[in-house]
Short mmCIF file of C-alpha atoms and ligand atoms in Angstrom, two decimals:
data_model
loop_
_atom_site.label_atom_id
_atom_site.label_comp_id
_atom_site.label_asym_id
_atom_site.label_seq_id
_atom_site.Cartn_x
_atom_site.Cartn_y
_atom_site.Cartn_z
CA UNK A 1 -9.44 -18.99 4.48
CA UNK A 2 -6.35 -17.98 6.09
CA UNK A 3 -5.26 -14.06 6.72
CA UNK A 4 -2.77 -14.40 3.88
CA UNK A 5 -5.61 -15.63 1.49
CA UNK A 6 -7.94 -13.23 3.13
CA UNK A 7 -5.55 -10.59 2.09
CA UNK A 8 -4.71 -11.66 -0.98
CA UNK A 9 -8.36 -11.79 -2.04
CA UNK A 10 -8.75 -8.25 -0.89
CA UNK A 11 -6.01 -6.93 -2.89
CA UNK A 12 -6.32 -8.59 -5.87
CA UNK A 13 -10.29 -7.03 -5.70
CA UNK A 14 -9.19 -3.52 -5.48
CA UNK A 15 -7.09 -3.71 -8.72
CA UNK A 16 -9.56 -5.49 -10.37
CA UNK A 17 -12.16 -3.28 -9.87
CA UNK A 18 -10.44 -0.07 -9.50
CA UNK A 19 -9.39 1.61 -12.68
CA UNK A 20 -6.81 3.57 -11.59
CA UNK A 21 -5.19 0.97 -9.06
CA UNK A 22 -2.37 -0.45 -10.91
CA UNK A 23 -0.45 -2.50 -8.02
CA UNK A 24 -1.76 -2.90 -5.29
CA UNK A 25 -0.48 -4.67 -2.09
CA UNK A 26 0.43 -5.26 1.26
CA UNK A 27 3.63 -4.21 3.71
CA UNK A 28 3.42 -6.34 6.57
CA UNK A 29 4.98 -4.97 10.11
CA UNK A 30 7.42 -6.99 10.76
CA UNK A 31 10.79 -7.34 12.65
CA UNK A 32 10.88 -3.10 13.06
CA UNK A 33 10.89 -3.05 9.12
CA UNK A 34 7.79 -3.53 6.49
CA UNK A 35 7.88 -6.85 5.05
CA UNK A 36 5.77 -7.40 1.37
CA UNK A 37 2.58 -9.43 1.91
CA UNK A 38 0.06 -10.47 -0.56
CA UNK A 39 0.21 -7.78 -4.05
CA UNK A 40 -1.54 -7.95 -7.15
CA UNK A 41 0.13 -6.50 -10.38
CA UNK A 42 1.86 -7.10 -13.52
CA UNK A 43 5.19 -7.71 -11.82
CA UNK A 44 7.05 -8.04 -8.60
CA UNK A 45 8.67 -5.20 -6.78
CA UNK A 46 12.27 -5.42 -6.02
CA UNK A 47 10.93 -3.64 -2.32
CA UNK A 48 10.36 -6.86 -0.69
CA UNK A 49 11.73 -5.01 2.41
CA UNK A 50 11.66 -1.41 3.49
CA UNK A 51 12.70 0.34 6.28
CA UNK A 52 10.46 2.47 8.78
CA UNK A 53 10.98 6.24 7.49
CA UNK A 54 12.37 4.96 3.81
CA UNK A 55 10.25 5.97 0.85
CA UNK A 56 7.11 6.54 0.57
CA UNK A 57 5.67 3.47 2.47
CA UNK A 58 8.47 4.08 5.24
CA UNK A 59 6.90 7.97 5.97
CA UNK A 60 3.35 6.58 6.09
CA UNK A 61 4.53 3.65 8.72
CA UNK A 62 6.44 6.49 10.66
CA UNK A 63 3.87 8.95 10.30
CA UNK A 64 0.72 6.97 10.96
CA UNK A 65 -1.20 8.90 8.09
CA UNK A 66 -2.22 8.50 4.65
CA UNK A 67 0.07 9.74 2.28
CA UNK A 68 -0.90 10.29 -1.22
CA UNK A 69 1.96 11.52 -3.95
CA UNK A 70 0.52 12.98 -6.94
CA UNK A 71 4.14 12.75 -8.60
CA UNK A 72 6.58 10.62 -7.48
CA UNK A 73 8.96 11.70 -9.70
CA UNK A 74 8.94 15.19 -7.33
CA UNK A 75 9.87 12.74 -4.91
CA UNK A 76 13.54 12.26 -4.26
CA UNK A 77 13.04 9.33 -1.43
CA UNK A 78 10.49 7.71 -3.57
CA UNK A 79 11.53 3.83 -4.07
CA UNK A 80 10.83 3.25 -7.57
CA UNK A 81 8.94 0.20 -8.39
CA UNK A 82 8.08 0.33 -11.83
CA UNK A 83 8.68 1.90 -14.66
CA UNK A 84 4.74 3.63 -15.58
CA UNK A 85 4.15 4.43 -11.67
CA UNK A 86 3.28 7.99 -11.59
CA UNK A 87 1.76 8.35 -8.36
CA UNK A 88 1.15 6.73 -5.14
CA UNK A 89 -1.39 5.99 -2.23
CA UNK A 90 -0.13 4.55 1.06
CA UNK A 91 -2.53 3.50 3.81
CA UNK A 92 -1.37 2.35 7.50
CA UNK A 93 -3.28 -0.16 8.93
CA UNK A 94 -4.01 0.77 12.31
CA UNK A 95 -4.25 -1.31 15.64
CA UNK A 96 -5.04 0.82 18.72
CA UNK A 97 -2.73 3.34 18.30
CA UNK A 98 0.25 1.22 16.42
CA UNK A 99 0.71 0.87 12.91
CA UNK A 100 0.88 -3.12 11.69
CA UNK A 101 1.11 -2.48 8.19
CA UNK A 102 -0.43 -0.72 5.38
CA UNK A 103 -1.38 -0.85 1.73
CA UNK A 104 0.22 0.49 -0.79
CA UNK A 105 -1.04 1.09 -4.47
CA UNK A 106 0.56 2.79 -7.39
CA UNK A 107 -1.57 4.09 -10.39
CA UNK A 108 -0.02 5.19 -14.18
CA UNK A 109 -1.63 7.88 -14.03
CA UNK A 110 -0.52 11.07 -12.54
CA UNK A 111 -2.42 12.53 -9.46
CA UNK A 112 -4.63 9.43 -9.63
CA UNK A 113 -5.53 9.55 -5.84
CA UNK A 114 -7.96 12.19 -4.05
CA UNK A 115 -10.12 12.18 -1.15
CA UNK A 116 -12.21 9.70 -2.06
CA UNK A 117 -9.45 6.83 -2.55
CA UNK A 118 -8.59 8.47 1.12
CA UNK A 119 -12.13 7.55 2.93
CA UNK A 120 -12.81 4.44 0.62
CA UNK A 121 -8.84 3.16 1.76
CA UNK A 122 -8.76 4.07 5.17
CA UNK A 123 -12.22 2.11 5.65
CA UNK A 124 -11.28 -1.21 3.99
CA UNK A 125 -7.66 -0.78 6.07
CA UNK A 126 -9.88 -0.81 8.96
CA UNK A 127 -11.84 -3.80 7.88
CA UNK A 128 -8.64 -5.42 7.22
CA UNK A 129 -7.29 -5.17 10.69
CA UNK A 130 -10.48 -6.21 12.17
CA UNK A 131 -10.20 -9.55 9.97
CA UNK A 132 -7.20 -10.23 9.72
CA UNK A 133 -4.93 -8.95 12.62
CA UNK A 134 -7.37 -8.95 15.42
CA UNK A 135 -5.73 -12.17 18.16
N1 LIG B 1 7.20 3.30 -3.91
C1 LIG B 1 7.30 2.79 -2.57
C2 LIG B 1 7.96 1.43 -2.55
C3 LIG B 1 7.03 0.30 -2.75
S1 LIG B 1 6.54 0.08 -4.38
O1 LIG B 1 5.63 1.23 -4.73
C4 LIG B 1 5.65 -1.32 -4.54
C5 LIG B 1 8.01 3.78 -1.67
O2 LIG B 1 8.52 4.80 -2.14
O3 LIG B 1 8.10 3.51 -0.48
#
């Protein structure tokens, strides 16, 4: 299986089997800018390409941290994806001490994400790296 497939099979799990995970996907590190990977949803994004520091996924490249919106409406630099989104989880994927990428996921429901996506996230990011970005 190749990383992309790897991914893809990851990401298409978590919304499968997570209510509350509408979209879910992957911003690849790429060029200085996050480039979309693998996603599973009910549509595309129009975000194929983000800068670091724009939107939501842009502060959580730039910041290294987790950053969970419980409204992304309260949001003015929120991107806007899709229409139902309500709020927003966005996980860097961590390499040493640089960030390669992260996942993003986007619920209908407001204030969908607490600690628990946090830990549960933040462990399968690192289990991603190790997989699939490791040389
Ligand atoms: N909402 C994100 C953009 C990506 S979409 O959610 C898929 C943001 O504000 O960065």
């Amino acid at each position: 299986m190749s990383p992309e497939e790897g991914l893809q099979a990851v990401v298409s799990l978590l919304r499968k089997r997570v209510a509350h995970y509408d979209w879910v996907g992957v911003y690849l590190v790429q060029d200085g800018k996050l480039k979309l990977g693998p996603w599973d949803g009910p549509e595309a994004t129009e975000h194929t390409e983000i800068d670091i520091g724009a939107g939501i996924c842009g502060l959580a490249a730039q910041t290294r941290e987790t950053v969970i919106v419980d409204d992304v409406n309260q949001r003015p630099e929120y991107l806007a994806c899709f229409i139902n989104t309500q709020s927003e989880i966005v996980v860097p994927l961590m390499r040493g001490g640089e960030c390669v990428g992260e996942i993003d996921i986007d619920s209908d429901q407001a204030a969908a994400f607490g600690a628990e996506d946090q830990a549960f996230l933040e462990r399968v990011a690192a289990m991603m790296v190790a997989a699939y970005f490791e040389d």
